[in-house]
Short mmCIF file of C-alpha atoms (C1' of nucleotides) in Angstrom, two decimals:
data_model
loop_
_atom_site.label_atom_id
_atom_site.label_comp_id
_atom_site.label_asym_id
_atom_site.label_seq_id
_atom_site.Cartn_x
_atom_site.Cartn_y
_atom_site.Cartn_z
CA MET A 1 22.79 6.27 7.81
CA ILE A 2 25.95 5.56 5.99
CA ARG A 3 25.59 1.67 8.30
CA LYS A 4 22.02 1.77 6.35
CA LEU A 5 22.87 2.36 2.41
CA LYS A 6 25.76 -0.05 2.88
CA GLU A 7 22.56 -2.81 3.53
CA HIS A 8 22.34 -2.36 -0.29
CA SER A 9 24.19 -0.11 -2.08
CA ARG A 10 27.89 -0.21 -2.35
CA LEU A 11 29.65 3.21 -1.49
CA ASP A 12 33.10 4.44 -2.51
CA HIS A 13 35.76 6.17 -0.36
CA ASP A 14 34.59 9.98 -2.09
CA ASP A 15 30.59 9.03 -1.76
CA LEU A 16 31.54 8.38 2.16
CA ALA A 17 33.40 11.35 1.87
CA GLU A 18 30.78 13.42 0.76
CA ILE A 19 28.10 12.25 2.91
CA ARG A 20 29.71 12.85 5.76
CA HIS A 21 30.22 16.34 4.57
CA LEU A 22 26.49 17.29 5.06
CA ASN A 23 25.96 18.57 8.24
CA PRO A 24 22.80 17.69 9.67
CA VAL A 25 20.56 19.23 12.76
CA VAL A 26 19.57 16.81 15.36
CA ARG A 27 16.05 17.50 17.04
CA GLU A 28 14.48 15.13 19.88
CA LEU A 29 10.62 14.99 19.69
CA GLN A 30 7.97 13.47 22.10
CA ASN A 31 6.16 10.66 21.49
CA GLY A 32 3.70 11.21 18.36
CA ALA A 33 4.85 14.29 17.15
CA ASP A 34 4.52 15.30 13.43
CA ILE A 35 7.28 15.75 11.48
CA ILE A 36 5.77 16.84 8.33
CA ARG A 37 2.25 17.39 7.68
CA GLN A 38 0.23 15.91 4.50
CA GLY A 39 0.14 19.50 2.55
CA ASP A 40 3.32 20.85 3.78
CA ARG A 41 5.87 21.88 1.25
CA PRO A 42 9.46 20.41 3.21
CA HIS A 43 12.80 21.68 1.52
CA VAL A 44 14.58 19.27 4.03
CA SER A 45 14.97 16.02 4.38
CA VAL A 46 14.60 13.97 7.83
CA MET A 47 16.58 11.14 8.99
CA VAL A 48 15.98 9.20 12.09
CA VAL A 49 18.17 9.05 14.75
CA GLU A 50 16.62 6.94 17.45
CA GLY A 51 13.67 5.37 18.06
CA MET A 52 11.28 5.39 15.18
CA ALA A 53 9.12 7.65 12.65
CA ALA A 54 5.34 6.80 10.83
CA ARG A 55 3.75 7.79 7.51
CA TYR A 56 0.46 8.30 7.45
CA HIS A 57 -2.52 9.81 5.37
CA ILE A 58 -5.43 11.44 7.01
CA LEU A 59 -8.59 10.84 5.22
CA PRO A 60 -11.69 13.40 5.08
CA SER A 61 -13.52 11.31 7.45
CA GLY A 62 -10.59 12.09 10.14
CA ARG A 63 -9.59 8.74 9.93
CA ARG A 64 -5.84 7.64 9.81
CA GLN A 65 -3.81 5.10 8.04
CA TYR A 66 -0.59 4.05 8.31
CA LEU A 67 1.26 3.41 5.39
CA SER A 68 4.92 2.62 6.85
CA PHE A 69 7.16 2.44 9.80
CA HIS A 70 11.21 3.85 10.21
CA LEU A 71 14.04 2.84 12.40
CA ALA A 72 16.98 4.15 12.94
CA GLY A 73 18.79 4.95 9.82
CA ASP A 74 16.21 4.66 7.70
CA MET A 75 14.46 8.65 6.01
CA PRO A 76 11.09 8.61 6.11
CA ASP A 77 10.78 11.17 3.66
CA SER A 78 13.01 10.34 1.27
CA GLN A 79 9.48 10.07 -0.92
CA CYS A 80 9.29 13.90 -1.29
CA LEU A 81 12.72 14.62 -1.71
CA PHE A 82 10.92 15.52 -5.41
CA VAL A 83 7.81 15.87 -4.82
CA ASP A 84 6.77 19.66 -4.53
CA GLN A 85 4.18 19.19 -1.68
CA MET A 86 3.76 16.40 0.95
CA ASP A 87 1.14 13.82 -0.21
CA HIS A 88 0.87 12.30 3.26
CA ALA A 89 2.47 13.15 6.83
CA VAL A 90 5.04 11.69 9.01
CA CYS A 91 4.86 11.20 13.60
CA VAL A 92 7.19 9.52 15.26
CA LEU A 93 6.77 6.70 17.67
CA GLY A 94 7.95 7.02 20.82
CA LYS A 95 10.64 9.91 21.92
CA THR A 96 12.83 10.06 18.79
CA THR A 97 15.68 11.32 17.61
CA ILE A 98 15.76 12.65 13.78
CA ALA A 99 18.73 14.21 11.90
CA LEU A 100 17.40 16.73 9.41
CA VAL A 101 18.98 18.09 5.94
CA ALA A 102 18.59 20.76 3.27
CA HIS A 103 17.44 19.50 0.32
CA LYS A 104 19.49 21.46 -1.85
CA ASP A 105 22.59 20.34 -0.08
CA LEU A 106 21.68 16.62 -0.94
CA ILE A 107 20.93 17.43 -4.21
CA ALA A 108 24.33 19.65 -4.61
CA ALA A 109 25.92 16.28 -3.13
CA PHE A 110 23.92 14.01 -5.83
CA VAL A 111 25.25 15.91 -8.60
CA ARG A 112 28.41 15.78 -7.41
CA ARG A 113 28.65 12.20 -6.55
CA PRO A 114 25.70 9.94 -8.73
CA ASN A 115 25.96 7.09 -6.78
CA PHE A 116 25.38 8.44 -3.78
CA ALA A 117 21.76 9.44 -5.67
CA PHE A 118 21.95 5.97 -6.47
CA ALA A 119 22.18 4.79 -3.21
CA ILE A 120 19.08 7.46 -2.36
CA TRP A 121 16.93 6.35 -5.02
CA ARG A 122 17.51 2.83 -4.41
CA GLU A 123 16.53 3.19 -0.58
CA THR A 124 13.10 5.59 -2.01
CA LEU A 125 12.54 2.30 -4.09
CA ILE A 126 12.87 0.03 -1.73
CA ASP A 127 10.28 1.79 0.58
CA ALA A 128 8.40 1.63 -2.84
CA ALA A 129 8.44 -2.10 -2.79
CA ILE A 130 7.16 -2.42 1.52
CA PHE A 131 4.71 -0.19 0.28
CA ARG A 132 3.17 -2.84 -2.50
CA GLU A 133 3.68 -5.25 0.21
CA ALA A 134 1.51 -3.62 2.23
CA ILE A 135 -1.18 -3.61 -0.76
CA THR A 136 -0.81 -7.66 -0.59
CA ASN A 137 -1.41 -7.59 3.08
CA ASN A 138 -4.12 -5.38 3.97
CA SER A 139 -5.90 -6.65 0.47
CA GLY A 140 -5.64 -10.21 1.49
CA ARG A 141 -4.86 -11.53 4.08
CA SER A 142 -6.80 -12.63 7.21
CA ALA A 143 -6.33 -10.37 10.67
CA VAL A 144 -3.40 -12.61 12.26
CA ALA A 145 -2.27 -12.93 8.95
CA ARG A 146 -1.85 -9.53 8.19
CA MET A 147 -0.10 -9.27 12.04
CA ALA A 148 2.26 -11.52 11.91
CA HIS A 149 3.56 -10.56 8.33
CA LEU A 150 4.22 -6.83 10.06
CA PHE A 151 6.20 -7.84 12.87
CA CYS A 152 7.93 -10.49 10.56
CA GLU A 153 8.96 -7.24 8.51
CA LEU A 154 9.26 -4.96 11.67
CA PHE A 155 11.55 -7.36 13.15
CA TYR A 156 13.50 -8.36 10.08
CA ARG A 157 14.67 -5.09 9.13
CA ALA A 158 15.46 -4.26 13.03
CA ARG A 159 17.87 -7.11 12.85
CA ALA A 160 19.33 -6.12 9.85
CA SER A 161 19.90 -3.25 11.51
CA GLY A 162 21.42 -4.25 13.99
CA LEU A 163 18.58 -3.25 16.11
CA THR A 164 17.54 -6.41 17.98
CA ARG A 165 18.76 -8.38 21.29
CA ASP A 166 18.10 -11.72 21.39
CA TYR A 167 14.52 -12.36 19.42
CA SER A 168 13.18 -8.34 20.92
CA CYS A 169 12.77 -5.40 19.66
CA GLN A 170 11.83 -1.74 20.37
CA ILE A 171 8.56 -1.37 18.52
CA PRO A 172 6.55 1.00 20.35
CA ILE A 173 3.30 1.07 18.55
CA SER A 174 -0.35 0.78 20.16
CA LEU A 175 -3.01 -1.44 19.39
CA VAL A 176 -5.00 1.46 18.00
CA GLN A 177 -1.70 2.60 15.55
CA LEU A 178 -1.68 -0.91 14.70
CA GLY A 179 -5.34 -1.37 13.40
CA GLU A 180 -5.47 1.60 11.38
CA ALA A 181 -2.27 0.31 9.08
CA LEU A 182 -3.60 -3.01 8.95
CA GLY A 183 -7.18 -1.75 8.44
CA LEU A 184 -8.53 -3.98 11.25
CA SER A 185 -10.82 -2.77 14.14
CA ILE A 186 -9.14 -2.59 17.82
CA ALA A 187 -11.23 -5.38 19.30
CA THR A 188 -10.08 -7.75 15.95
CA ILE A 189 -6.04 -6.48 16.24
CA ASN A 190 -6.94 -7.79 20.00
CA ARG A 191 -7.96 -10.81 19.31
CA ALA A 192 -5.28 -11.92 16.40
CA LEU A 193 -2.68 -10.51 19.04
CA ALA A 194 -3.91 -12.59 21.58
CA ASP A 195 -4.38 -15.35 18.57
CA ILE A 196 -0.64 -14.50 17.93
CA ARG A 197 0.58 -14.74 21.60
CA ASP A 198 -1.43 -17.76 22.73
CA HIS A 199 0.48 -20.05 19.70
CA ASP A 200 3.99 -19.05 21.06
CA LEU A 201 4.43 -17.06 18.15
CA ALA A 202 5.19 -13.35 19.58
CA ASP A 203 3.81 -10.75 21.57
CA LEU A 204 3.82 -7.27 21.28
CA LYS A 205 4.29 -5.69 24.82
CA ASN A 206 4.91 -2.28 26.16
CA GLY A 207 6.49 -1.80 23.10
CA VAL A 208 9.10 -4.35 23.00
CA LEU A 209 8.06 -7.10 20.18
CA THR A 210 9.92 -10.13 21.10
CA ILE A 211 9.73 -13.14 18.58
CA ASN A 212 8.98 -17.08 20.17
CA ASP A 213 9.04 -18.96 16.82
CA TRP A 214 10.53 -17.24 14.06
CA SER A 215 9.59 -20.09 11.71
CA ARG A 216 5.92 -20.52 12.43
CA LEU A 217 5.49 -16.25 12.58
CA SER A 218 7.05 -16.03 8.83
CA LYS A 219 4.54 -19.00 7.92
CA ARG A 220 1.65 -17.94 9.56
CA GLY A 221 2.45 -14.28 7.69
CA GLU A 222 3.41 -16.15 4.78
CA PHE A 223 6.48 -13.42 4.73
CA THR A 224 9.14 -13.93 1.88
CA PRO A 225 12.20 -10.83 2.51
CA GLN A 226 13.49 -10.76 -1.11
CA TYR A 227 10.98 -7.35 -1.47
CA LEU A 228 13.61 -6.06 0.84
CA HIS A 229 16.58 -6.13 -0.74
CA LEU A 230 19.14 -6.40 1.67
CA ARG A 231 22.72 -7.46 0.68
CA ARG A 232 23.17 -9.53 3.93
CA PRO A 233 20.19 -10.63 4.88
CA PRO A 234 19.96 -11.16 8.53
CA PHE A 235 18.57 -14.99 8.56
CA MET B 1 8.39 9.09 -22.77
CA ILE B 2 8.78 12.98 -23.23
CA ARG B 3 5.31 14.30 -22.75
CA LYS B 4 5.01 12.51 -19.72
CA LEU B 5 8.21 14.19 -17.99
CA LYS B 6 6.83 16.92 -18.90
CA GLU B 7 3.61 15.90 -16.84
CA HIS B 8 5.87 16.71 -13.87
CA SER B 9 8.88 17.61 -14.43
CA ARG B 10 10.91 20.46 -15.83
CA LEU B 11 13.40 19.43 -18.59
CA ASP B 12 15.87 21.95 -20.71
CA HIS B 13 17.01 21.55 -24.91
CA ASP B 14 19.69 19.11 -24.07
CA ASP B 15 17.85 16.87 -21.22
CA LEU B 16 15.79 15.82 -24.53
CA ALA B 17 18.62 15.64 -26.46
CA GLU B 18 19.98 13.14 -24.49
CA ILE B 19 16.66 11.59 -24.04
CA ARG B 20 16.20 11.43 -27.66
CA HIS B 21 19.12 10.21 -28.05
CA LEU B 22 18.50 6.88 -26.49
CA ASN B 23 17.60 4.07 -28.99
CA PRO B 24 14.98 1.39 -27.75
CA VAL B 25 13.77 -1.62 -29.36
CA VAL B 26 9.78 -2.01 -29.63
CA ARG B 27 7.79 -4.96 -29.58
CA GLU B 28 4.11 -6.10 -29.46
CA LEU B 29 2.86 -8.36 -26.85
CA GLN B 30 -0.35 -9.98 -26.94
CA ASN B 31 -3.08 -9.58 -23.89
CA GLY B 32 -2.15 -11.10 -21.17
CA ALA B 33 1.72 -11.57 -21.45
CA ASP B 34 3.85 -11.36 -19.15
CA ILE B 35 6.93 -7.83 -19.65
CA ILE B 36 8.74 -9.56 -16.79
CA ARG B 37 8.28 -12.12 -13.72
CA GLN B 38 8.92 -12.37 -9.99
CA GLY B 39 12.48 -13.03 -9.34
CA ASP B 40 13.57 -11.68 -13.23
CA ARG B 41 16.40 -10.01 -12.85
CA PRO B 42 16.00 -7.32 -15.68
CA HIS B 43 18.66 -5.39 -16.99
CA VAL B 44 16.15 -3.23 -19.29
CA SER B 45 13.84 -0.52 -18.47
CA VAL B 46 10.47 -1.09 -19.86
CA MET B 47 7.86 1.63 -21.08
CA VAL B 48 4.40 1.71 -22.26
CA VAL B 49 4.32 2.94 -26.30
CA GLU B 50 0.21 1.75 -26.84
CA GLY B 51 -2.01 -0.32 -24.36
CA MET B 52 -1.70 -1.21 -20.55
CA ALA B 53 0.39 -2.70 -18.39
CA ALA B 54 0.08 -3.69 -14.56
CA ARG B 55 2.31 -4.83 -11.94
CA TYR B 56 1.22 -7.69 -9.77
CA HIS B 57 1.99 -9.94 -6.67
CA ILE B 58 1.98 -13.46 -6.54
CA LEU B 59 1.28 -15.63 -3.63
CA PRO B 60 2.16 -18.63 -2.33
CA SER B 61 -1.61 -19.92 -2.64
CA GLY B 62 -1.05 -19.11 -6.31
CA ARG B 63 -3.74 -16.06 -5.56
CA ARG B 64 -2.41 -12.71 -7.63
CA GLN B 65 -2.40 -8.70 -6.13
CA TYR B 66 -2.39 -6.51 -8.92
CA LEU B 67 -0.68 -3.84 -7.07
CA SER B 68 -1.02 -0.81 -9.94
CA PHE B 69 -2.14 -0.05 -13.62
CA HIS B 70 -0.22 1.70 -16.15
CA LEU B 71 -1.09 3.94 -19.11
CA ALA B 72 0.73 4.68 -22.36
CA GLY B 73 4.30 6.98 -21.54
CA ASP B 74 4.40 5.09 -18.53
CA MET B 75 7.72 3.84 -16.96
CA PRO B 76 5.87 0.36 -15.07
CA ASP B 77 8.97 -1.57 -14.08
CA SER B 78 11.31 1.93 -13.34
CA GLN B 79 10.83 0.31 -10.21
CA CYS B 80 13.49 -2.01 -10.77
CA LEU B 81 16.82 0.01 -12.11
CA PHE B 82 18.65 0.23 -9.11
CA VAL B 83 17.40 -2.89 -7.75
CA ASP B 84 19.08 -6.19 -8.51
CA GLN B 85 15.64 -8.70 -8.68
CA MET B 86 12.02 -8.19 -9.31
CA ASP B 87 10.00 -8.98 -6.37
CA HIS B 88 6.64 -8.26 -8.43
CA ALA B 89 5.95 -9.54 -12.16
CA VAL B 90 4.80 -7.20 -14.77
CA CYS B 91 1.96 -7.83 -17.22
CA VAL B 92 0.37 -6.34 -20.23
CA LEU B 93 -3.37 -5.80 -20.21
CA GLY B 94 -5.02 -6.08 -23.77
CA LYS B 95 -2.75 -5.70 -27.43
CA THR B 96 0.28 -4.11 -25.93
CA THR B 97 3.15 -1.71 -27.72
CA ILE B 98 6.62 -1.35 -25.31
CA ALA B 99 9.66 0.15 -25.67
CA LEU B 100 13.12 -1.04 -24.12
CA VAL B 101 16.14 0.44 -22.99
CA ALA B 102 19.42 -0.80 -21.48
CA HIS B 103 19.73 0.16 -17.76
CA LYS B 104 23.42 0.66 -18.67
CA ASP B 105 22.27 3.56 -21.12
CA LEU B 106 19.83 4.54 -19.19
CA ILE B 107 22.35 4.90 -16.28
CA ALA B 108 24.67 6.74 -18.18
CA ALA B 109 22.16 9.22 -19.53
CA PHE B 110 21.97 10.30 -15.61
CA VAL B 111 24.96 10.76 -15.12
CA ARG B 112 25.52 12.99 -17.99
CA ARG B 113 22.30 14.58 -17.31
CA PRO B 114 21.22 14.76 -13.96
CA ASN B 115 17.72 16.72 -14.25
CA PHE B 116 16.85 13.68 -16.63
CA ALA B 117 17.63 11.38 -13.48
CA PHE B 118 15.89 13.34 -11.21
CA ALA B 119 13.09 13.97 -13.76
CA ILE B 120 13.01 9.76 -13.51
CA TRP B 121 13.48 9.32 -9.58
CA ARG B 122 9.93 11.18 -9.37
CA GLU B 123 8.27 9.62 -11.94
CA THR B 124 9.39 6.45 -9.80
CA LEU B 125 8.43 8.33 -6.30
CA ILE B 126 5.43 9.29 -8.05
CA ASP B 127 4.74 5.65 -8.32
CA ALA B 128 5.12 5.11 -4.71
CA ALA B 129 2.28 8.13 -3.99
CA ILE B 130 0.44 5.44 -6.21
CA PHE B 131 1.35 2.30 -3.77
CA ARG B 132 0.22 4.52 -0.76
CA GLU B 133 -3.17 5.54 -1.89
CA ALA B 134 -3.31 1.88 -2.77
CA ILE B 135 -2.62 0.82 0.76
CA THR B 136 -5.76 3.38 2.28
CA ASN B 137 -8.02 2.26 -0.54
CA ASN B 138 -8.03 -1.38 0.16
CA SER B 139 -6.98 -0.84 3.93
CA GLY B 140 -10.18 1.27 4.87
CA ARG B 141 -12.75 1.43 2.31
CA SER B 142 -16.21 -0.14 1.39
CA ALA B 143 -15.95 -2.01 -1.73
CA VAL B 144 -17.90 0.45 -3.65
CA ALA B 145 -15.81 3.42 -2.43
CA ARG B 146 -12.53 0.91 -3.50
CA MET B 147 -13.72 0.77 -7.14
CA ALA B 148 -15.21 4.63 -7.44
CA HIS B 149 -11.86 5.43 -6.04
CA LEU B 150 -10.01 3.60 -8.62
CA PHE B 151 -12.35 4.48 -11.98
CA CYS B 152 -11.35 8.12 -10.71
CA GLU B 153 -7.49 7.50 -10.18
CA LEU B 154 -7.54 5.46 -14.38
CA PHE B 155 -9.95 8.38 -15.86
CA TYR B 156 -7.47 11.45 -13.94
CA ARG B 157 -4.40 10.52 -15.79
CA ALA B 158 -5.32 9.09 -18.55
CA ARG B 159 -7.22 12.40 -18.78
CA ALA B 160 -3.73 14.04 -18.11
CA SER B 161 -2.24 12.07 -20.32
CA GLY B 162 -4.44 12.92 -23.30
CA LEU B 163 -6.27 9.53 -23.78
CA THR B 164 -9.29 9.99 -23.33
CA ARG B 165 -12.42 11.11 -25.93
CA ASP B 166 -14.70 12.99 -23.96
CA TYR B 167 -15.73 11.36 -20.43
CA SER B 168 -14.41 7.64 -22.07
CA CYS B 169 -10.84 5.82 -21.93
CA GLN B 170 -9.75 2.63 -22.89
CA ILE B 171 -9.45 0.15 -19.36
CA PRO B 172 -9.14 -3.10 -20.82
CA ILE B 173 -9.58 -5.06 -17.47
CA SER B 174 -11.77 -7.82 -16.77
CA LEU B 175 -13.35 -7.90 -13.29
CA VAL B 176 -11.81 -10.62 -12.11
CA GLN B 177 -8.52 -8.58 -12.42
CA LEU B 178 -10.56 -5.96 -11.07
CA GLY B 179 -10.80 -8.07 -7.85
CA GLU B 180 -7.92 -9.65 -7.17
CA ALA B 181 -6.33 -5.36 -7.92
CA LEU B 182 -8.94 -4.40 -4.77
CA GLY B 183 -9.19 -7.46 -2.73
CA LEU B 184 -12.69 -8.12 -3.53
CA SER B 185 -14.71 -11.15 -4.58
CA ILE B 186 -15.39 -11.48 -8.13
CA ALA B 187 -19.63 -11.62 -6.77
CA THR B 188 -19.28 -8.90 -4.90
CA ILE B 189 -16.86 -6.74 -8.27
CA ASN B 190 -19.94 -7.54 -9.67
CA ARG B 191 -22.65 -6.06 -7.17
CA ALA B 192 -20.17 -2.82 -6.93
CA LEU B 193 -19.93 -2.34 -10.31
CA ALA B 194 -23.91 -2.53 -10.35
CA ASP B 195 -24.21 -0.41 -8.30
CA ILE B 196 -22.10 1.98 -9.62
CA ARG B 197 -23.92 1.61 -12.85
CA ASP B 198 -27.42 1.55 -11.17
CA HIS B 199 -26.29 4.74 -9.67
CA ASP B 200 -25.02 6.55 -12.99
CA LEU B 201 -21.69 7.37 -12.11
CA ALA B 202 -19.74 5.50 -14.41
CA ASP B 203 -19.56 2.19 -15.89
CA LEU B 204 -16.93 -0.12 -17.33
CA LYS B 205 -17.84 -2.19 -20.43
CA ASN B 206 -15.94 -4.17 -22.90
CA GLY B 207 -12.98 -2.28 -21.94
CA VAL B 208 -14.19 1.07 -22.09
CA LEU B 209 -14.39 3.37 -18.82
CA THR B 210 -17.16 5.80 -18.40
CA ILE B 211 -17.22 8.19 -16.55
CA ASN B 212 -21.27 9.67 -16.43
CA ASP B 213 -20.60 11.72 -13.52
CA TRP B 214 -17.23 12.92 -12.47
CA SER B 215 -18.19 14.91 -9.44
CA ARG B 216 -20.36 12.50 -7.92
CA LEU B 217 -17.87 9.65 -8.45
CA SER B 218 -15.19 11.02 -7.25
CA LYS B 219 -17.17 11.93 -3.78
CA ARG B 220 -18.12 8.10 -3.56
CA GLY B 221 -14.50 6.97 -3.97
CA GLU B 222 -12.94 10.01 -1.36
CA PHE B 223 -10.41 10.91 -4.61
CA THR B 224 -8.20 13.69 -4.24
CA PRO B 225 -5.93 13.55 -6.61
CA GLN B 226 -2.80 15.65 -4.76
CA TYR B 227 -0.87 12.54 -4.71
CA LEU B 228 -0.44 12.42 -8.37
CA HIS B 229 1.39 15.23 -8.71
CA LEU B 230 0.78 16.51 -11.73
CA ARG B 231 1.51 20.07 -12.75
CA ARG B 232 -1.58 21.07 -15.13
CA PRO B 233 -4.53 19.09 -13.49
CA PRO B 234 -6.69 17.79 -16.42
CA PHE B 235 -9.95 19.15 -13.99
"C1'" DC C 1 -20.32 -24.04 -34.04
"C1'" DG C 2 -18.38 -25.49 -30.00
"C1'" DG C 3 -16.12 -24.78 -25.88
"C1'" DA C 4 -13.91 -21.18 -22.86
"C1'" DA C 5 -13.69 -17.03 -20.28
"C1'" DT C 6 -16.19 -13.89 -18.80
"C1'" DG C 7 -20.40 -11.58 -16.56
"C1'" DT C 8 -24.94 -12.02 -13.90
"C1'" DT C 9 -27.45 -13.71 -9.35
"C1'" DG C 10 -28.96 -15.75 -5.22
"C1'" DA C 11 -28.54 -18.48 -0.76
"C1'" DT C 12 -25.86 -19.51 2.63
"C1'" DA C 13 -21.06 -18.50 5.73
"C1'" DT C 14 -18.32 -16.22 8.37
"C1'" DG C 15 -14.85 -12.39 9.35
"C1'" DC C 16 -14.47 -8.45 11.03
"C1'" DC C 17 -17.15 -4.00 12.99
"C1'" DT C 18 -19.61 -1.84 16.18
"C1'" DC C 19 -21.07 -1.21 20.33
"C1'" DA C 20 -20.57 -1.29 24.88
"C1'" DA C 21 -18.96 -2.77 29.31
"C1'" DC C 22 -14.79 -3.16 32.13
"C1'" DT C 23 -9.49 -3.94 33.59
"C1'" DA C 24 -5.24 -2.08 33.38
"C1'" DA C 25 -1.47 1.00 33.34
"C1'" DA C 26 -0.06 5.89 33.11
"C1'" DG C 27 0.27 10.21 33.88
"C1'" DT C 28 -1.97 14.69 37.22
"C1'" DG C 29 -2.93 17.72 40.94
"C1'" DG C 30 -3.65 18.09 45.75
"C1'" DC D 1 0.97 9.63 48.89
"C1'" DC D 2 -3.07 8.63 47.38
"C1'" DA D 3 -7.75 10.28 44.93
"C1'" DC D 4 -8.41 11.81 40.47
"C1'" DT D 5 -8.31 11.26 35.01
"C1'" DT D 6 -6.87 9.66 31.21
"C1'" DT D 7 -4.96 6.65 27.63
"C1'" DA D 8 -4.46 1.54 26.52
"C1'" DG D 9 -5.91 -3.05 26.65
"C1'" DT D 10 -9.48 -6.93 27.36
"C1'" DT D 11 -13.87 -9.43 25.97
"C1'" DG D 12 -18.84 -10.40 24.87
"C1'" DA D 13 -23.23 -10.10 22.44
"C1'" DG D 14 -25.03 -8.91 17.99
"C1'" DG D 15 -25.31 -7.24 13.21
"C1'" DC D 16 -23.27 -6.18 8.48
"C1'" DA D 17 -20.52 -6.93 4.45
"C1'" DT D 18 -18.39 -9.34 1.76
"C1'" DA D 19 -16.59 -14.33 0.94
"C1'" DT D 20 -18.41 -18.85 -0.96
"C1'" DC D 21 -20.62 -21.69 -3.44
"C1'" DA D 22 -23.52 -23.13 -7.23
"C1'" DA D 23 -25.91 -22.46 -11.23
"C1'" DC D 24 -26.60 -19.77 -15.17
"C1'" DA D 25 -26.51 -16.35 -19.26
"C1'" DT D 26 -23.15 -13.92 -22.77
"C1'" DT D 27 -19.66 -13.08 -25.13
"C1'" DC D 28 -15.18 -14.01 -27.21
"C1'" DC D 29 -13.23 -16.71 -30.36
"C1'" DG D 30 -10.89 -20.78 -33.07
#
DNA sequence: CGGAATGTTGATATGCCTCAACTAAAGTGG
DNA sequence: CCACTTTAGTTGAGGCATATCAACATTCCG
């Protein structure tokens, strides 16, 4: 968490002490398990320790819309710290370990160390920037461009967090989930992935995302990483 | 601003005093004028006093993607309080009056009154919820449903802020802008609006949105207002 | 009064969806 | 260990919603 916050914020010694003083409960969850459901009134906050998590909406029709994906170090429910009721759900992808901290402990820490609060606040604002980018991605781009953009974002964030090895990282997302994230049918998803694979841009197989040509892939997806607001970009 | 914050947060006497102590600069802008551009490094924060504002992305191709709309009382750039550089732009719709407050004054107030900070933070989280809803809206719904949903959201928020008269409110958005918000061509927008009009659900004409049948309109757009997190829903 | 911006409508093209069949891989029980 | 089921991925054919292009009507505004 500290590493993650330092990616975008400056924290002094007392801030770090305050953070180390929080005492989280750690839990391991199986692939697909929900951390929080739509409508819940959570009193704890979640951090991903290992694995991935994702936010999603459930529509009246039962359709699922994935909203964002979260890597180790992310707080996938930071968005509900100051909001009574969940307007979306959060689940894990693959076997995932999470840490839980009570809201009241966090808020007490915020009051003592405003700088810590501002760092988490900034984190929630970057999440919002990612949402905005998703609006643009899913509204105006072709299937292939959408997928390329998502791959770029995931790989870029993974790399910034030191979760990549060479040009690969663990992204245990199925094609169905990819479709539910990008607002495309599974048939289209498959063909778009085949296209990206055939052009030697990238590949997603058995939960591993591999980038073959970053430059062409990011061009294909119109990916410009400013919106991630990282202090030290990995590229 | 106080009225607006009270829609979702509780503030005590000292918080209110702190807010009244801020001294904003007021400016009036003409239709379409930019408040902030993508790439700017703002050191002031903006509030809409009268009229409307909108966030948008500019893509390399020149295409514009509107991300959200903001009514009187909203802070359309709350999202960049703790972020160095704007990843999106903000413009006004129609003739609009805004108030500017320096970031450093706001942050000083946050440190003195954490509760005020939490209220603004909550405001930014509700903005994020609106972004999430836009992802879902633009990804999975038909043209008519998207438009119905947007009309519902705008009217609902306007009503919560006391900006409606009977079943009408001022929404000075052109069809082109509607298309750039919903990710649809202008031809489709026009036909979708005609459909909504012909079914007597709502109408948007000369910058005035009129709701004719709230129940059927909200059904058509799958509109469920929980994500707006209002303490006292207007319906 | 003229020009620009905005809104309207029709014809055609196309990207994506739906449906359906099939293959491959992963988990399950005998 | 193998048959059996389930889940994930692949591919083709046809239809439909929306894009694109084009012409025209209307309103706004100097």
